[in-house]
mmCIF file of C-alpha atoms and ligand atoms in Angstrom:
data_model
loop_
_atom_site.group_PDB
_atom_site.id
_atom_site.type_symbol
_atom_site.label_atom_id
_atom_site.label_comp_id
_atom_site.label_asym_id
_atom_site.label_seq_id
_atom_site.Cartn_x
_atom_site.Cartn_y
_atom_site.Cartn_z
ATOM 1 C CA MET A 468 75.848 94.144 112.420
ATOM 2 C CA LEU A 469 73.979 97.455 112.289
ATOM 3 C CA ILE A 470 75.787 100.269 113.969
ATOM 4 C CA SER A 471 72.597 102.065 114.817
ATOM 5 C CA LEU A 472 72.089 105.746 115.200
ATOM 6 C CA HIS A 473 69.690 105.129 118.070
ATOM 7 C CA GLU A 474 72.253 103.220 120.110
ATOM 8 C CA LEU A 475 75.006 105.806 119.314
ATOM 9 C CA GLU A 476 72.784 108.439 120.774
ATOM 10 C CA GLN A 477 73.055 106.659 124.073
ATOM 11 C CA HIS A 478 76.708 105.630 124.040
ATOM 12 C CA ARG A 479 79.722 104.744 121.916
ATOM 13 C CA VAL A 480 79.554 101.402 120.211
ATOM 14 C CA ASP A 481 82.518 98.974 120.513
ATOM 15 C CA PHE A 482 82.465 95.994 118.216
ATOM 16 C CA GLN A 483 84.479 92.797 117.765
ATOM 17 C CA GLU A 484 83.102 90.787 114.932
ATOM 18 C CA GLU A 485 83.890 87.490 113.216
ATOM 19 C CA ILE A 486 82.081 87.411 109.873
ATOM 20 C CA GLY A 487 81.627 84.055 108.241
ATOM 21 C CA ALA A 488 82.944 83.280 104.625
ATOM 22 C CA ASP A 489 79.493 83.466 102.971
ATOM 23 C CA VAL A 490 78.018 86.630 104.422
ATOM 24 C CA ILE A 491 79.628 89.317 102.338
ATOM 25 C CA ASP A 492 79.557 89.167 98.625
ATOM 26 C CA PHE A 493 82.930 90.287 97.178
ATOM 27 C CA GLY A 494 81.912 89.532 93.577
ATOM 28 C CA GLU A 495 82.582 86.526 91.304
ATOM 29 C CA ASP A 496 86.327 86.661 91.303
ATOM 30 C CA ILE A 497 87.076 86.917 94.993
ATOM 31 C CA HIS A 498 86.199 84.409 97.651
ATOM 32 C CA GLN A 499 86.611 84.836 101.394
ATOM 33 C CA VAL A 500 88.209 81.575 102.770
ATOM 34 C CA GLN A 501 88.651 82.566 106.416
ATOM 35 C CA PRO A 502 86.453 84.396 108.863
ATOM 36 C CA LEU A 503 86.734 88.160 108.427
ATOM 37 C CA ARG A 504 87.732 89.584 111.814
ATOM 38 C CA SER A 505 87.156 93.177 112.640
ATOM 39 C CA SER A 506 87.250 95.231 115.800
ATOM 40 C CA GLY A 507 86.867 98.821 116.523
ATOM 41 C CA HIS A 508 84.364 101.403 117.711
ATOM 42 C CA ALA A 509 81.879 103.953 116.479
ATOM 43 C CA ASP A 510 80.653 107.207 117.870
ATOM 44 C CA LEU A 511 78.604 110.205 116.924
ATOM 45 C CA VAL A 512 80.208 113.350 115.642
ATOM 46 C CA GLU A 513 78.126 116.490 115.563
ATOM 47 C CA GLU A 514 78.545 118.886 112.690
ATOM 48 C CA ARG A 515 77.238 122.326 112.357
ATOM 49 C CA GLN A 516 75.741 123.453 109.100
ATOM 50 C CA GLY A 517 75.355 127.184 108.853
ATOM 51 C CA ARG A 518 74.049 128.789 111.978
ATOM 52 C CA ARG A 519 71.229 126.557 113.137
ATOM 53 C CA GLU A 520 71.342 123.132 111.819
ATOM 54 C CA ARG A 521 73.321 120.358 113.368
ATOM 55 C CA ILE A 522 73.727 116.975 111.675
ATOM 56 C CA GLN A 523 74.961 113.725 113.155
ATOM 57 C CA ASP A 524 77.796 111.937 111.496
ATOM 58 C CA ILE A 525 78.808 108.464 112.454
ATOM 59 C CA ARG A 526 82.518 107.927 112.815
ATOM 60 C CA VAL A 527 83.717 104.327 112.454
ATOM 61 C CA VAL A 528 87.280 103.472 113.418
ATOM 62 C CA GLY A 529 88.709 99.906 113.345
ATOM 63 C CA ASP A 530 90.737 97.237 111.636
ATOM 64 C CA PHE A 531 90.184 93.969 109.848
ATOM 65 C CA SER A 532 91.968 90.888 108.558
ATOM 66 C CA THR A 533 90.954 87.909 106.439
ATOM 67 C CA ARG A 534 92.232 85.594 103.714
ATOM 68 C CA LEU A 535 90.896 85.704 100.215
ATOM 69 C CA GLU A 536 91.120 83.471 97.204
ATOM 70 C CA MET A 537 91.467 85.010 93.855
ATOM 71 C CA ASN A 538 93.023 84.257 90.437
ATOM 72 C CA CYS A 539 96.529 85.059 89.369
ATOM 73 C CA ALA A 540 96.248 87.967 86.970
ATOM 74 C CA ARG A 541 98.629 86.256 84.493
ATOM 75 C CA CYS A 542 97.947 82.514 84.623
ATOM 76 C CA LEU A 543 94.505 82.561 86.312
ATOM 77 C CA GLU A 544 95.491 79.858 88.806
ATOM 78 C CA PRO A 545 93.836 80.311 92.186
ATOM 79 C CA ILE A 546 96.008 82.056 94.819
ATOM 80 C CA LEU A 547 95.467 83.036 98.394
ATOM 81 C CA ARG A 548 96.118 86.400 99.791
ATOM 82 C CA ASP A 549 95.977 87.668 103.427
ATOM 83 C CA VAL A 550 94.369 91.072 103.487
ATOM 84 C CA THR A 551 94.530 93.378 106.488
ATOM 85 C CA GLY A 552 93.976 96.990 107.092
ATOM 86 C CA ASP A 553 92.564 99.687 109.260
ATOM 87 C CA PHE A 554 90.060 102.566 108.639
ATOM 88 C CA ASP A 555 88.870 105.788 110.057
ATOM 89 C CA LEU A 556 85.652 106.788 108.250
ATOM 90 C CA LEU A 557 83.038 109.463 108.635
ATOM 91 C CA TYR A 558 79.486 108.779 107.525
ATOM 92 C CA ARG A 559 77.326 111.726 106.926
ATOM 93 C CA PRO A 560 73.530 111.478 106.525
ATOM 94 C CA ARG A 561 72.779 111.379 102.859
ATOM 95 C CA GLY A 562 71.414 114.555 101.532
ATOM 96 C CA ALA A 563 73.066 116.698 104.253
ATOM 97 C CA ASP A 564 75.566 118.046 101.971
ATOM 98 C CA SER A 565 73.344 119.758 99.448
ATOM 99 C CA GLY A 566 73.952 123.405 99.038
ATOM 100 C CA VAL A 567 76.099 123.864 102.052
ATOM 101 C CA LYS A 568 79.317 125.841 101.879
ATOM 102 C CA ASP A 569 80.251 126.839 105.441
ATOM 103 C CA ARG A 570 80.592 123.863 107.568
ATOM 104 C CA THR A 571 82.862 122.861 110.319
ATOM 105 C CA VAL A 572 84.262 119.409 109.902
ATOM 106 C CA PRO A 573 85.692 118.227 113.250
ATOM 107 C CA HIS A 574 87.621 115.349 111.669
ATOM 108 C CA ASP A 575 89.473 116.511 108.569
ATOM 109 C CA GLU A 576 91.389 113.329 108.475
ATOM 110 C CA ALA A 577 88.575 110.977 108.149
ATOM 111 C CA GLU A 578 87.245 109.960 104.758
ATOM 112 C CA VAL A 579 83.602 110.864 104.292
ATOM 113 C CA SER A 580 80.887 108.470 103.040
ATOM 114 C CA TYR A 581 77.148 108.592 103.447
ATOM 115 C CA TYR A 582 74.474 106.689 105.397
ATOM 116 C CA THR A 583 70.848 106.449 105.004
ATOM 117 C CA GLY A 584 68.179 105.321 107.491
ATOM 118 C CA ASP A 585 69.048 103.955 110.895
ATOM 119 C CA GLY A 586 72.781 103.725 110.662
ATOM 120 C CA VAL A 587 75.738 102.015 109.096
ATOM 121 C CA LEU A 588 75.924 98.353 108.389
ATOM 122 C CA LEU A 589 79.369 97.102 109.391
ATOM 123 C CA GLU A 590 79.342 94.443 106.653
ATOM 124 C CA ASP A 591 79.062 97.251 104.022
ATOM 125 C CA VAL A 592 81.980 99.080 105.642
ATOM 126 C CA LEU A 593 84.072 96.026 105.592
ATOM 127 C CA ARG A 594 83.200 95.018 102.048
ATOM 128 C CA GLU A 595 84.397 98.351 100.771
ATOM 129 C CA GLN A 596 87.517 98.369 102.926
ATOM 130 C CA VAL A 597 88.570 94.861 101.951
ATOM 131 C CA LEU A 598 88.194 95.627 98.280
ATOM 132 C CA LEU A 599 90.193 98.733 98.708
ATOM 133 C CA ALA A 600 92.902 96.873 100.425
ATOM 134 C CA MET A 601 93.239 94.203 97.740
ATOM 135 C CA PRO A 602 96.094 94.126 95.344
ATOM 136 C CA LEU A 603 94.959 95.341 91.962
ATOM 137 C CA LYS A 604 96.812 92.610 90.152
ATOM 138 C CA ALA A 605 97.792 89.670 92.308
ATOM 139 C CA VAL A 606 100.246 87.194 90.752
ATOM 140 C CA CYS A 607 100.961 83.659 91.903
ATOM 141 C CA ARG A 608 104.677 84.513 91.845
ATOM 142 C CA GLU A 609 106.745 87.425 90.492
ATOM 143 C CA ASP A 610 108.098 85.439 87.582
ATOM 144 C CA CYS A 611 104.743 83.859 86.636
ATOM 145 C CA ARG A 612 104.941 83.306 82.848
ATOM 146 C CA GLY A 613 101.226 83.472 82.310
ATOM 147 C CA LEU A 614 99.245 81.944 79.462
ATOM 148 C CA CYS A 615 100.367 81.821 75.919
ATOM 149 C CA PRO A 616 98.402 84.447 74.085
ATOM 150 C CA HIS A 617 98.059 82.111 71.074
ATOM 151 C CA CYS A 618 97.133 78.677 72.419
ATOM 152 C CA GLY A 619 96.224 79.507 76.055
ATOM 153 C CA ARG A 620 98.575 76.986 77.653
ATOM 154 C CA ASN A 621 99.875 77.755 81.102
ATOM 155 C CA LEU A 622 103.532 78.486 80.399
ATOM 156 C CA ASN A 623 104.488 77.760 83.997
ATOM 157 C CA ILE A 624 103.616 74.169 83.472
ATOM 158 C CA GLU A 625 104.485 73.474 79.776
ATOM 159 C CA GLN A 626 106.143 75.151 76.814
ATOM 160 C CA CYS A 627 104.049 75.371 73.728
ATOM 161 C CA ASN A 628 105.215 75.444 70.076
ATOM 162 C CA CYS A 629 103.673 78.718 69.141
ATOM 163 C CA SER A 630 106.033 80.713 66.940
ATOM 164 C CA GLU A 631 106.258 83.944 68.863
ATOM 165 C CA PRO A 632 107.502 83.346 72.404
ATOM 166 C CA LEU A 633 105.731 85.442 74.982
ATOM 167 C CA ARG A 634 108.041 88.206 76.072
ATOM 168 C CA GLU A 635 107.158 90.679 78.626
ATOM 169 C CA PRO A 636 108.195 94.183 77.748
ATOM 170 C CA ARG A 637 109.245 94.706 81.324
ATOM 171 C CA TRP A 638 111.781 91.895 81.113
ATOM 172 C CA SER A 639 113.230 92.886 77.793
ATOM 173 C CA ALA A 640 113.705 96.459 79.119
ATOM 174 C CA LEU A 641 115.579 95.027 82.044
ATOM 175 C CA LYS A 642 117.679 92.919 79.755
ATOM 176 C CA GLU A 643 118.585 96.032 77.733
ATOM 177 C CA ILE A 644 119.768 97.806 80.814
ATOM 178 C CA LYS A 645 121.812 94.762 81.856
ATOM 179 C CA ASP A 646 123.415 94.559 78.447
ATOM 180 C CA LYS A 647 124.313 98.175 78.483
ATOM 181 C CA LEU A 648 125.883 97.867 81.951
ATOM 182 C CA GLN A 649 127.925 94.951 80.754
ATOM 183 C CA SER A 650 129.256 96.516 77.530
HETATM 184 ZN ZN1 LIG I 954 100.331 83.000 87.808
HETATM 185 ZN ZN1 LIG I 955 101.127 78.709 72.658
#
């Protein structure tokens, strides 16, 4: 859905969208497995640059939710994650920033991005927001044992015979603390 500048010049735009699983490309490792729902509104915000010039920013406010499939960061098994969030974004015409120092920004709070052409594509907004809302390293479960670094076996499923057992530094540090507390 294009949030068009032309339409915004007439009135505020409300949206309530359900975007199918194959519309937005989240990259190779992330698959959307449920419709991405988003609702919100957009309106124009006029900014003054210097004395004369006025520029038109597009402010987009809304929320979203969907379910994604990705791989566990340790054992690489597929896992599902519900991702939700909300946003309040300001889109400034690309190029409007060059060489301007005194500007009144009516919405300090909003994050600033840029648009070109006729407006802002909601799908682009959502793609970025979903990726930002994703956990950096999702694991299938907190105590996932991951893959053996030597033979590659999934240690959640089977134990291998490699000589060095995989020990996470995090756990050994915890054990040290525990030992100290007990002594
Ligand atoms: Zn895992
Ligand atoms: Zn092994």
